[in-house]
Short mmCIF file of C-alpha atoms (C1' of nucleotides) in Angstrom, two decimals:
data_model
loop_
_atom_site.label_atom_id
_atom_site.label_comp_id
_atom_site.label_asym_id
_atom_site.label_seq_id
_atom_site.Cartn_x
_atom_site.Cartn_y
_atom_site.Cartn_z
CA MET A 300 17.45 -13.26 -17.40
CA THR A 301 16.06 -13.82 -20.83
CA VAL A 302 18.12 -12.34 -23.61
CA HIS A 303 16.36 -10.70 -26.50
CA LYS A 304 17.60 -9.36 -29.74
CA PHE A 305 16.53 -5.95 -30.89
CA ALA A 306 16.44 -4.50 -34.35
CA SER A 307 19.72 -2.67 -34.34
CA GLU A 308 20.26 -1.95 -38.00
CA PHE A 309 20.50 1.75 -38.46
CA LYS A 310 17.88 2.94 -40.85
CA ALA A 311 18.87 6.33 -42.17
CA VAL A 312 16.31 8.98 -41.36
CA ALA A 313 14.48 9.83 -44.56
CA MET A 314 14.91 13.53 -45.16
CA PRO A 315 14.72 15.68 -48.27
CA ALA A 316 18.34 16.19 -49.23
CA GLY A 317 17.97 19.77 -50.26
CA ARG A 318 16.95 20.94 -46.80
CA ARG A 319 19.76 19.51 -44.73
CA LEU A 320 22.15 22.36 -45.45
CA GLY A 321 22.79 25.55 -43.54
CA LEU A 322 23.68 23.66 -40.41
CA SER A 323 25.32 26.46 -38.49
CA ALA A 324 22.71 29.16 -38.85
CA ALA A 325 21.90 31.13 -35.73
CA THR A 326 18.40 29.69 -35.80
CA PRO A 327 18.70 25.94 -35.63
CA VAL A 328 17.45 24.11 -38.69
CA GLN A 329 14.26 22.33 -37.83
CA GLN A 330 13.15 19.36 -39.82
CA VAL A 331 10.27 17.03 -39.10
CA THR A 332 10.84 13.37 -39.80
CA CYS A 333 8.31 10.58 -39.80
CA LEU A 334 9.36 7.23 -38.40
CA ALA A 335 7.77 3.79 -38.48
CA ALA A 336 7.52 1.55 -35.43
CA GLY A 337 10.96 0.43 -34.32
CA GLU A 338 12.94 2.81 -36.47
CA GLN A 339 16.14 3.99 -34.90
CA ILE A 340 16.74 7.69 -34.37
CA TYR A 341 20.28 7.38 -33.11
CA GLY A 342 22.51 4.67 -31.77
CA GLN A 343 25.05 4.24 -29.03
CA GLY A 344 28.46 5.47 -30.11
CA GLU A 345 27.16 7.76 -32.81
CA GLN A 346 28.07 11.38 -32.90
CA ALA A 347 25.36 13.60 -31.42
CA LYS A 348 24.48 16.18 -34.03
CA ALA A 349 21.00 17.24 -33.10
CA LEU A 350 18.26 17.40 -30.53
CA TYR A 351 14.85 15.95 -31.18
CA GLU A 352 11.36 17.03 -30.28
CA VAL A 353 8.54 14.53 -30.45
CA GLU A 354 5.69 15.79 -32.63
CA TYR A 355 3.46 12.77 -32.25
CA GLY A 356 3.90 9.19 -31.18
CA ALA A 357 6.49 8.12 -28.62
CA VAL A 358 10.18 7.32 -28.36
CA ARG A 359 12.19 4.97 -26.16
CA VAL A 360 15.76 5.75 -25.12
CA TYR A 361 17.67 2.72 -23.90
CA ARG A 362 20.94 0.96 -23.36
CA LEU A 363 21.91 -2.66 -23.73
CA LEU A 364 24.24 -4.72 -21.59
CA ALA A 365 26.63 -7.12 -23.27
CA ASP A 366 24.36 -10.08 -22.58
CA GLY A 367 21.30 -8.40 -24.04
CA ARG A 368 19.66 -7.03 -20.91
CA ARG A 369 17.99 -3.78 -21.81
CA GLN A 370 17.23 -0.75 -19.68
CA ILE A 371 14.94 1.92 -21.06
CA ALA A 372 16.09 5.16 -19.50
CA ALA A 373 13.16 7.22 -20.70
CA PHE A 374 10.05 7.37 -22.79
CA HIS A 375 9.43 10.61 -24.62
CA MET A 376 5.96 11.73 -25.61
CA ALA A 377 4.65 14.53 -27.80
CA GLY A 378 6.21 17.88 -26.95
CA GLU A 379 9.26 16.52 -25.15
CA VAL A 380 12.82 17.14 -26.23
CA PHE A 381 15.50 14.45 -26.03
CA GLY A 382 18.95 13.64 -27.35
CA PHE A 383 21.08 15.54 -24.83
CA GLU A 384 24.63 14.26 -24.55
CA ALA A 385 27.56 15.49 -22.54
CA ASP A 386 30.51 14.75 -24.79
CA GLY A 387 29.09 14.87 -28.29
CA THR A 388 28.58 11.11 -28.44
CA HIS A 389 25.35 9.21 -27.92
CA HIS A 390 25.55 6.74 -25.07
CA PHE A 391 22.08 5.38 -25.72
CA PHE A 392 19.84 4.16 -28.47
CA ALA A 393 16.69 6.03 -29.40
CA GLU A 394 13.86 4.40 -31.34
CA ALA A 395 10.34 5.23 -32.37
CA ILE A 396 7.90 3.03 -30.45
CA GLY A 397 5.01 3.31 -32.88
CA ALA A 398 4.56 5.61 -35.84
CA THR A 399 6.23 8.76 -34.65
CA GLY A 400 7.01 12.25 -35.87
CA VAL A 401 10.20 13.88 -34.69
CA ARG A 402 11.41 17.42 -35.19
CA VAL A 403 15.15 17.32 -35.74
CA MET A 404 16.94 20.38 -34.42
CA ARG A 405 20.47 20.54 -35.66
CA LEU A 406 22.66 22.58 -33.41
CA GLY A 407 25.03 25.00 -34.96
CA ALA A 408 26.66 27.24 -32.41
CA SER A 409 24.98 25.69 -29.42
CA ALA A 410 26.23 28.29 -26.98
CA GLU A 411 23.83 30.85 -28.38
CA ILE A 412 20.76 28.93 -27.45
CA SER A 413 21.97 27.13 -24.37
CA HIS A 414 19.74 29.30 -22.22
CA LYS A 415 16.83 27.65 -23.99
CA LEU A 416 18.28 24.20 -23.65
CA LEU A 417 19.22 24.31 -20.00
CA PRO A 418 15.63 24.14 -18.71
CA LEU A 419 14.92 21.23 -21.02
CA ALA A 420 18.05 19.40 -19.94
CA LEU A 421 17.15 20.01 -16.32
CA GLN A 422 13.70 18.59 -16.86
CA SER A 423 15.29 15.44 -18.26
CA LEU A 424 17.55 15.33 -15.23
CA VAL A 425 14.66 15.63 -12.79
CA ARG A 426 12.67 12.97 -14.58
CA THR A 427 15.65 10.63 -14.58
CA GLN A 428 16.25 11.22 -10.88
CA GLU A 429 12.61 10.45 -10.12
CA HIS A 430 12.98 7.28 -12.11
CA LEU A 431 16.05 6.34 -10.04
CA LEU A 432 13.94 6.39 -6.91
CA VAL A 433 11.43 4.07 -8.51
CA LEU A 434 14.05 1.60 -9.69
CA GLY A 435 16.06 1.64 -6.52
CA ARG A 436 13.47 1.53 -3.79
CA GLN A 437 10.04 0.51 -5.04
CA HIS A 438 8.43 -2.90 -5.38
CA ALA A 439 6.98 -4.16 -8.62
CA ILE A 440 3.44 -3.00 -7.97
CA GLU A 441 4.62 0.40 -6.79
CA ARG A 442 6.70 0.80 -9.94
CA VAL A 443 3.75 0.00 -12.15
CA ALA A 444 1.52 2.37 -10.19
CA ALA A 445 4.05 5.17 -10.54
CA PHE A 446 4.37 4.41 -14.23
CA LEU A 447 0.63 4.58 -14.85
CA LEU A 448 0.35 7.88 -12.99
CA ASP A 449 3.23 9.31 -14.99
CA MET A 450 1.69 8.18 -18.26
CA ALA A 451 -1.72 9.56 -17.33
CA GLU A 452 -0.20 12.90 -16.45
CA ARG A 453 1.84 13.11 -19.63
CA GLN A 454 -1.16 12.36 -21.81
CA GLY A 455 -3.25 15.24 -20.59
CA GLY A 456 -4.18 14.09 -17.12
CA LEU A 457 -7.21 12.11 -18.22
CA ALA A 458 -8.28 9.00 -16.35
CA GLU A 459 -8.50 7.01 -19.57
CA PHE A 460 -5.64 6.74 -22.00
CA GLU A 461 -3.71 4.50 -24.35
CA LEU A 462 -0.26 3.14 -23.67
CA PRO A 463 1.94 3.56 -26.72
CA MET A 464 4.38 0.86 -25.65
CA SER A 465 4.35 -2.91 -25.16
CA ARG A 466 4.60 -4.81 -21.89
CA MET A 467 8.20 -5.57 -22.68
CA ASP A 468 8.98 -1.87 -23.05
CA ILE A 469 7.30 -1.21 -19.73
CA ALA A 470 9.23 -4.05 -18.12
CA ASP A 471 12.55 -2.78 -19.45
CA TYR A 472 11.66 0.72 -18.28
CA LEU A 473 10.76 -0.42 -14.78
CA GLY A 474 13.58 -2.94 -14.37
CA LEU A 475 11.18 -5.88 -14.25
CA THR A 476 10.16 -8.78 -16.46
CA ILE A 477 7.06 -8.80 -18.63
CA GLU A 478 5.57 -11.48 -16.41
CA THR A 479 5.94 -9.36 -13.30
CA VAL A 480 4.49 -6.32 -15.09
CA SER A 481 1.58 -8.41 -16.27
CA ARG A 482 0.93 -9.72 -12.76
CA ALA A 483 1.05 -6.17 -11.38
CA PHE A 484 -1.52 -5.03 -13.95
CA THR A 485 -3.73 -7.96 -13.00
CA ARG A 486 -3.45 -7.17 -9.29
CA LEU A 487 -4.36 -3.52 -9.86
CA LYS A 488 -7.33 -4.68 -11.91
CA GLU A 489 -8.41 -7.18 -9.26
CA LYS A 490 -8.27 -4.47 -6.62
CA GLY A 491 -10.53 -2.27 -8.72
CA ILE A 492 -7.90 0.43 -8.97
CA VAL A 493 -7.78 0.37 -12.75
CA LYS A 494 -9.76 -1.10 -15.62
CA LEU A 495 -8.03 -2.47 -18.69
CA PRO A 496 -10.54 -2.24 -21.55
CA GLY A 497 -7.88 -3.28 -24.05
CA LEU A 498 -4.34 -4.54 -23.95
CA ARG A 499 -2.98 -1.04 -24.34
CA SER A 500 -5.78 1.01 -22.84
CA VAL A 501 -5.94 2.00 -19.21
CA HIS A 502 -8.76 3.48 -17.20
CA ILE A 503 -7.77 4.75 -13.78
CA ILE A 504 -10.64 4.22 -11.33
CA LYS A 505 -9.07 4.98 -7.98
CA TYR A 506 -6.55 7.67 -8.62
CA GLN A 507 -5.90 8.14 -4.94
CA SER A 508 -5.06 4.48 -4.38
CA LEU A 509 -2.56 4.57 -7.22
CA ASP A 510 -1.02 7.69 -5.77
CA ASP A 511 -0.77 6.14 -2.32
CA MET A 512 0.95 3.07 -3.71
CA SER A 513 3.51 4.93 -5.75
CA ALA A 514 4.59 7.26 -2.97
CA MET B 292 12.21 -3.02 4.55
CA THR B 293 13.87 -1.49 7.56
CA VAL B 294 12.96 2.10 8.17
CA HIS B 295 15.59 4.51 9.38
CA LYS B 296 15.41 8.01 10.56
CA PHE B 297 17.84 10.57 9.31
CA ALA B 298 18.95 13.83 10.79
CA SER B 299 16.61 16.17 9.07
CA GLU B 300 17.01 19.33 11.06
CA PHE B 301 18.14 22.06 8.78
CA LYS B 302 21.31 23.65 10.00
CA ALA B 303 21.73 26.99 8.35
CA VAL B 304 24.91 27.27 6.36
CA ALA B 305 27.24 29.55 8.26
CA MET B 306 28.12 32.41 6.03
CA PRO B 307 29.29 35.97 6.75
CA ALA B 308 26.15 38.03 6.45
CA GLY B 309 27.79 40.92 4.70
CA ARG B 310 28.75 38.85 1.70
CA ARG B 311 25.40 37.36 0.89
CA LEU B 312 24.22 40.43 -0.94
CA GLY B 313 24.66 41.39 -4.56
CA LEU B 314 22.91 38.29 -5.70
CA SER B 315 22.29 39.34 -9.24
CA ALA B 316 25.80 40.34 -10.21
CA ALA B 317 26.96 39.12 -13.60
CA THR B 318 29.66 37.09 -11.91
CA PRO B 319 28.04 34.72 -9.46
CA VAL B 320 28.95 35.21 -5.84
CA GLN B 321 31.18 32.39 -4.73
CA GLN B 322 31.48 31.45 -1.14
CA VAL B 323 33.16 28.43 0.39
CA THR B 324 31.40 26.78 3.28
CA CYS B 325 32.73 24.09 5.58
CA LEU B 326 30.35 21.40 6.73
CA ALA B 327 30.58 18.72 9.36
CA ALA B 328 29.53 15.12 8.77
CA GLY B 329 25.80 14.89 8.21
CA GLU B 330 25.15 18.59 7.82
CA GLN B 331 22.42 19.43 5.39
CA ILE B 332 23.13 21.63 2.38
CA TYR B 333 19.58 21.86 1.16
CA GLY B 334 16.34 20.02 1.73
CA GLN B 335 13.43 18.80 -0.32
CA GLY B 336 10.91 21.55 -0.92
CA GLU B 337 13.33 24.39 -0.34
CA GLN B 338 13.83 27.07 -2.89
CA ALA B 339 16.90 26.48 -5.04
CA LYS B 340 19.04 29.58 -4.80
CA ALA B 341 22.47 28.34 -5.69
CA LEU B 342 24.68 25.71 -7.22
CA TYR B 343 27.37 23.98 -5.24
CA GLU B 344 30.85 22.79 -6.08
CA VAL B 345 32.55 20.29 -3.82
CA GLU B 346 35.96 21.57 -2.69
CA TYR B 347 36.87 18.58 -0.56
CA GLY B 348 35.00 15.73 1.05
CA ALA B 349 31.85 14.23 -0.44
CA VAL B 350 28.12 14.90 -0.64
CA ARG B 351 25.10 12.63 -0.91
CA VAL B 352 21.94 13.72 -2.72
CA TYR B 353 18.89 11.65 -1.82
CA ARG B 354 15.17 11.35 -1.49
CA LEU B 355 12.98 9.68 1.07
CA LEU B 356 9.78 7.76 0.59
CA ALA B 357 6.97 8.27 3.07
CA ASP B 358 7.87 5.07 4.94
CA GLY B 359 11.53 6.02 5.30
CA ARG B 360 13.06 4.15 2.39
CA ARG B 361 15.92 6.22 1.08
CA GLN B 362 17.38 6.41 -2.41
CA ILE B 363 20.67 8.22 -2.88
CA ALA B 364 20.56 9.63 -6.38
CA ALA B 365 24.19 10.68 -6.50
CA PHE B 366 27.43 11.07 -4.62
CA HIS B 367 29.44 14.15 -5.44
CA MET B 368 33.19 14.28 -4.95
CA ALA B 369 35.73 17.09 -5.12
CA GLY B 370 35.39 19.19 -8.24
CA GLU B 371 31.83 18.20 -9.05
CA VAL B 372 28.92 20.61 -9.27
CA PHE B 373 25.47 19.75 -8.01
CA GLY B 374 22.20 21.38 -7.02
CA PHE B 375 20.55 21.65 -10.45
CA GLU B 376 16.78 21.93 -10.31
CA ALA B 377 14.24 22.42 -13.01
CA ASP B 378 11.59 24.54 -11.36
CA GLY B 379 13.45 26.49 -8.72
CA THR B 380 12.59 24.03 -5.97
CA HIS B 381 14.78 21.30 -4.56
CA HIS B 382 13.27 17.86 -4.94
CA PHE B 383 16.08 16.19 -3.00
CA PHE B 384 18.12 16.48 0.13
CA ALA B 385 21.84 17.17 0.00
CA GLU B 386 24.13 16.43 2.94
CA ALA B 387 27.84 16.37 3.64
CA ILE B 388 28.98 12.79 4.14
CA GLY B 389 32.11 13.58 6.11
CA ALA B 390 33.82 16.89 6.73
CA THR B 391 33.23 18.68 3.47
CA GLY B 392 33.94 22.02 1.84
CA VAL B 393 31.42 23.38 -0.61
CA ARG B 394 31.67 26.42 -2.85
CA VAL B 395 28.28 28.09 -2.96
CA MET B 396 27.55 29.76 -6.28
CA ARG B 397 24.56 32.02 -6.06
CA LEU B 398 22.92 32.49 -9.39
CA GLY B 399 21.79 35.92 -10.36
CA ALA B 400 20.68 36.18 -13.95
CA SER B 401 21.24 32.56 -14.80
CA ALA B 402 20.69 33.01 -18.51
CA GLU B 403 24.01 34.75 -18.85
CA ILE B 404 26.04 31.83 -17.71
CA SER B 405 23.84 29.00 -18.86
CA HIS B 406 26.38 28.09 -21.51
CA LYS B 407 28.72 27.23 -18.66
CA LEU B 408 26.06 25.34 -16.77
CA LEU B 409 24.69 23.25 -19.60
CA PRO B 410 27.73 20.96 -19.86
CA LEU B 411 27.68 20.44 -16.09
CA ALA B 412 23.99 19.67 -16.10
CA LEU B 413 24.48 17.26 -18.96
CA GLN B 414 27.22 15.47 -17.09
CA SER B 415 24.83 15.01 -14.18
CA LEU B 416 22.26 13.71 -16.61
CA VAL B 417 24.64 11.17 -18.13
CA ARG B 418 25.78 9.97 -14.71
CA THR B 419 22.19 9.58 -13.58
CA GLN B 420 21.30 7.65 -16.72
CA GLU B 421 24.24 5.30 -16.17
CA HIS B 422 23.05 4.81 -12.64
CA LEU B 423 19.59 3.92 -13.95
CA LEU B 424 21.06 1.04 -15.91
CA VAL B 425 22.78 -0.26 -12.79
CA LEU B 426 19.63 -0.06 -10.66
CA GLY B 427 17.33 -1.44 -13.30
CA ARG B 428 19.26 -4.32 -14.76
CA GLN B 429 22.22 -5.39 -12.66
CA HIS B 430 22.51 -7.89 -9.83
CA ALA B 431 23.86 -7.01 -6.43
CA ILE B 432 27.44 -8.02 -7.15
CA GLU B 433 27.41 -6.23 -10.49
CA ARG B 434 26.13 -3.08 -8.82
CA VAL B 435 28.89 -3.16 -6.24
CA ALA B 436 31.50 -3.83 -8.93
CA ALA B 437 30.25 -0.88 -10.96
CA PHE B 438 30.24 1.27 -7.85
CA LEU B 439 33.84 0.43 -6.97
CA LEU B 440 35.00 1.15 -10.51
CA ASP B 441 33.19 4.46 -10.46
CA MET B 442 34.69 5.42 -7.13
CA ALA B 443 38.18 4.41 -8.22
CA GLU B 444 37.87 6.48 -11.37
CA ARG B 445 36.56 9.54 -9.55
CA GLN B 446 39.36 9.47 -7.03
CA GLY B 447 42.16 9.69 -9.55
CA GLY B 448 42.06 6.25 -11.09
CA LEU B 449 44.29 4.65 -8.48
CA ALA B 450 43.85 1.01 -7.53
CA GLU B 451 43.83 1.88 -3.85
CA PHE B 452 41.46 4.42 -2.37
CA GLU B 453 39.23 5.29 0.54
CA LEU B 454 35.47 5.24 0.46
CA PRO B 455 34.07 8.38 2.03
CA MET B 456 30.68 6.81 2.74
CA SER B 457 29.27 4.08 4.96
CA ARG B 458 27.85 0.75 3.89
CA MET B 459 24.39 2.12 4.43
CA ASP B 460 25.07 4.99 2.05
CA ILE B 461 26.35 2.53 -0.52
CA ALA B 462 23.29 0.34 -0.04
CA ASP B 463 20.91 3.26 -0.46
CA TYR B 464 22.82 4.36 -3.55
CA LEU B 465 22.69 0.92 -5.14
CA GLY B 466 19.13 0.08 -4.14
CA LEU B 467 20.23 -2.76 -1.85
CA THR B 468 20.45 -3.46 1.89
CA ILE B 469 23.63 -3.13 3.91
CA GLU B 470 23.69 -6.89 4.36
CA THR B 471 23.63 -7.51 0.63
CA VAL B 472 26.34 -4.90 0.06
CA SER B 473 28.44 -6.49 2.76
CA ARG B 474 28.03 -9.94 1.24
CA ALA B 475 29.00 -8.59 -2.18
CA PHE B 476 32.17 -7.05 -0.72
CA THR B 477 32.97 -10.37 0.90
CA ARG B 478 32.45 -12.30 -2.33
CA LEU B 479 34.70 -9.91 -4.25
CA LYS B 480 37.32 -10.34 -1.55
CA GLU B 481 37.00 -14.13 -1.58
CA LYS B 482 37.47 -14.17 -5.34
CA GLY B 483 40.67 -12.16 -4.98
CA ILE B 484 39.26 -9.32 -7.04
CA VAL B 485 39.71 -6.72 -4.31
CA LYS B 486 41.43 -6.42 -0.95
CA LEU B 487 39.81 -4.57 1.91
CA PRO B 488 42.63 -3.36 4.20
CA GLY B 489 40.19 -1.36 6.29
CA LEU B 490 36.46 -0.92 6.53
CA ARG B 491 36.54 2.05 4.23
CA SER B 492 39.64 1.29 2.17
CA VAL B 493 39.59 -0.63 -1.07
CA HIS B 494 42.42 -2.09 -3.12
CA ILE B 495 41.46 -3.27 -6.57
CA ILE B 496 43.52 -6.30 -7.52
CA LYS B 497 41.83 -7.55 -10.68
CA TYR B 498 40.60 -4.47 -12.43
CA GLN B 499 39.62 -6.47 -15.48
CA SER B 500 37.43 -8.85 -13.51
CA LEU B 501 35.60 -5.95 -11.92
CA ASP B 502 35.10 -4.40 -15.33
CA ASP B 503 33.77 -7.65 -16.78
CA MET B 504 31.30 -8.01 -13.93
CA SER B 505 29.94 -4.50 -14.14
CA ALA B 506 29.34 -4.53 -17.88
"C1'" DC C 65 -10.11 -18.61 -40.97
"C1'" DG C 66 -5.17 -19.36 -39.90
"C1'" DG C 67 -1.04 -17.92 -38.07
"C1'" DC C 68 1.42 -14.74 -35.61
"C1'" DT C 69 2.70 -11.85 -31.87
"C1'" DC C 70 1.77 -10.27 -27.54
"C1'" DC C 71 -0.12 -11.06 -23.19
"C1'" DT C 72 -1.53 -13.82 -19.14
"C1'" DT C 73 -1.19 -17.41 -15.80
"C1'" DG C 74 0.97 -21.17 -13.14
"C1'" DA C 75 4.72 -23.78 -10.92
"C1'" DC C 76 9.19 -23.58 -9.39
"C1'" DA C 77 13.86 -21.59 -8.51
"C1'" DA C 78 16.99 -17.90 -7.29
"C1'" DT C 79 18.22 -13.60 -5.60
"C1'" DC C 80 17.63 -10.49 -2.23
"C1'" DG C 81 15.46 -8.77 2.13
"C1'" DT C 82 14.50 -9.59 7.03
"C1'" DC C 83 15.67 -10.85 11.51
"C1'" DA C 84 19.08 -11.95 14.73
"C1'" DA C 85 23.51 -12.53 16.72
"C1'" DG C 86 28.24 -11.55 17.11
"C1'" DC C 87 32.51 -9.05 15.78
"C1'" DC C 88 35.37 -5.34 14.74
"C1'" DT C 89 36.74 -0.58 14.86
"C1'" DC C 90 37.13 3.66 16.72
"C1'" DG C 91 36.51 7.21 20.02
"C1'" DT C 92 36.06 8.45 24.72
"C1'" DG C 93 37.18 8.58 29.32
"C1'" DG C 94 39.17 6.85 33.32
"C1'" DC D 89 47.74 3.83 27.90
"C1'" DC D 90 44.23 0.70 28.36
"C1'" DA D 91 39.33 -0.43 29.01
"C1'" DC D 92 34.86 0.29 27.77
"C1'" DG D 93 30.97 1.43 24.96
"C1'" DA D 94 28.58 2.57 20.80
"C1'" DG D 95 28.01 2.28 16.16
"C1'" DG D 96 29.01 0.08 12.01
"C1'" DC D 97 30.07 -4.17 9.72
"C1'" DT D 98 29.78 -9.17 8.89
"C1'" DT D 99 27.63 -13.59 8.89
"C1'" DG D 100 23.91 -17.01 9.22
"C1'" DA D 101 19.16 -18.81 8.82
"C1'" DC D 102 14.92 -18.10 6.89
"C1'" DG D 103 11.22 -15.97 4.15
"C1'" DA D 104 9.39 -13.04 0.48
"C1'" DT D 105 9.48 -10.92 -3.86
"C1'" DT D 106 10.80 -11.49 -8.34
"C1'" DG D 107 12.82 -14.14 -12.24
"C1'" DT D 108 12.66 -18.35 -15.12
"C1'" DC D 109 10.45 -21.76 -17.69
"C1'" DA D 110 6.41 -23.40 -19.76
"C1'" DA D 111 1.84 -23.51 -21.53
"C1'" DG D 112 -2.31 -21.50 -22.97
"C1'" DG D 113 -5.31 -17.53 -24.46
"C1'" DA D 114 -6.49 -13.17 -26.72
"C1'" DG D 115 -6.18 -9.96 -30.27
"C1'" DC D 116 -4.62 -8.69 -35.00
"C1'" DC D 117 -3.42 -9.08 -39.80
"C1'" DG D 118 -3.26 -11.27 -43.98
#
DNA sequence: CGGCTCCTTGACAATCGTCAAGCCTCGTGG
DNA sequence: CCACGAGGCTTGACGATTGTCAAGGAGCCG
């Protein structure tokens, strides 16, 4: 398996200094931060001090094995909340994929708002469990089909949309290589199930066929 | 891929009728239920009315694809809580693996105790994310190594322990076939990393080697 | 226009799945 | 208590999907 190196320098999140205080207020402090492509939001081993809501753009959450293999556990799109951790420590890396805006929600007394967080955490859990099924029991083309359906749904349900991430991100999300992902795209195109007007743009032609493949 | 059929008849959980009322009390109603091997706890599509804590034995939580492929999302051992759902509907099946005792916790006004549930839900999330890494980026022998370490840890950290589940359960948990799981066990045995005194008993000899393989 | 990165395609190799046979273990019943 | 039978486990041979290596093409930015 090819080993890649990823930008792992932690770039401190630019944030006006004067507004980072008052951390333990009953209402969590909310602070929007703008990130460039590849900028890290948090890293494995860091203390988890906040939750994050994507304002625009997209985020990848991943882990690395010692030899450089990478698994992206989740992509997060506009409106989604991520950064949940069980023991106060991040076990994953989170990075902006492209230019991305993130609302940082610092948690003071988290117990007070846990009834708001539980549904969000559960949604993450369900998504991750669905993803497990894909990684454990689906073939390459089925994984890509499921991925495209998921992306279409999370971008408003339109048949035509842009992928925010590269083929390598998709590969590391689906547990495949970029070559296999590329071949799956080509096969879906050849079958007339999708059109690929640009490298990152997808047009779903036969929604039903995609759905049949992924299930 | 071989297609299996699984006992999917729903056997109602035996429970004294008189104690199923008072669902919305501030303290959740707790009720221990004993299940035989293979008995279903809940099924996909059912309404989620409770959480479950394993008293003894073990539980498998899984999903089926249309063609019968099965992915076990999680095993739950004594002390663990499962049954979290995001939208009030179960998206998975849960079954007792062997003879198993389960504490049923009916949730009334869940908001009141969500601060107790959030950490449990987050633990499930972290476990599931770890599992993702295994399924997405590890080879068969690495998956089995990681599985054995996980089982050892969750049974008290002893070097010698019993597996509650069959090879097929392990295969469906790790996204492999029973043959591949069996071969991985054999290779670990040949390398002197583990001993297998019985079909379901494991003795870890070289803990460090297992750890190196799984990471 | 040049250079770069990302993507695609092809040939080949490796891991894993499939099919098949045989063994072991355990539970049942004589 | 032993024999038998059924299910689960192991092993082998072979094939298929996917990974690896390599080269070439397309799009993008300076």
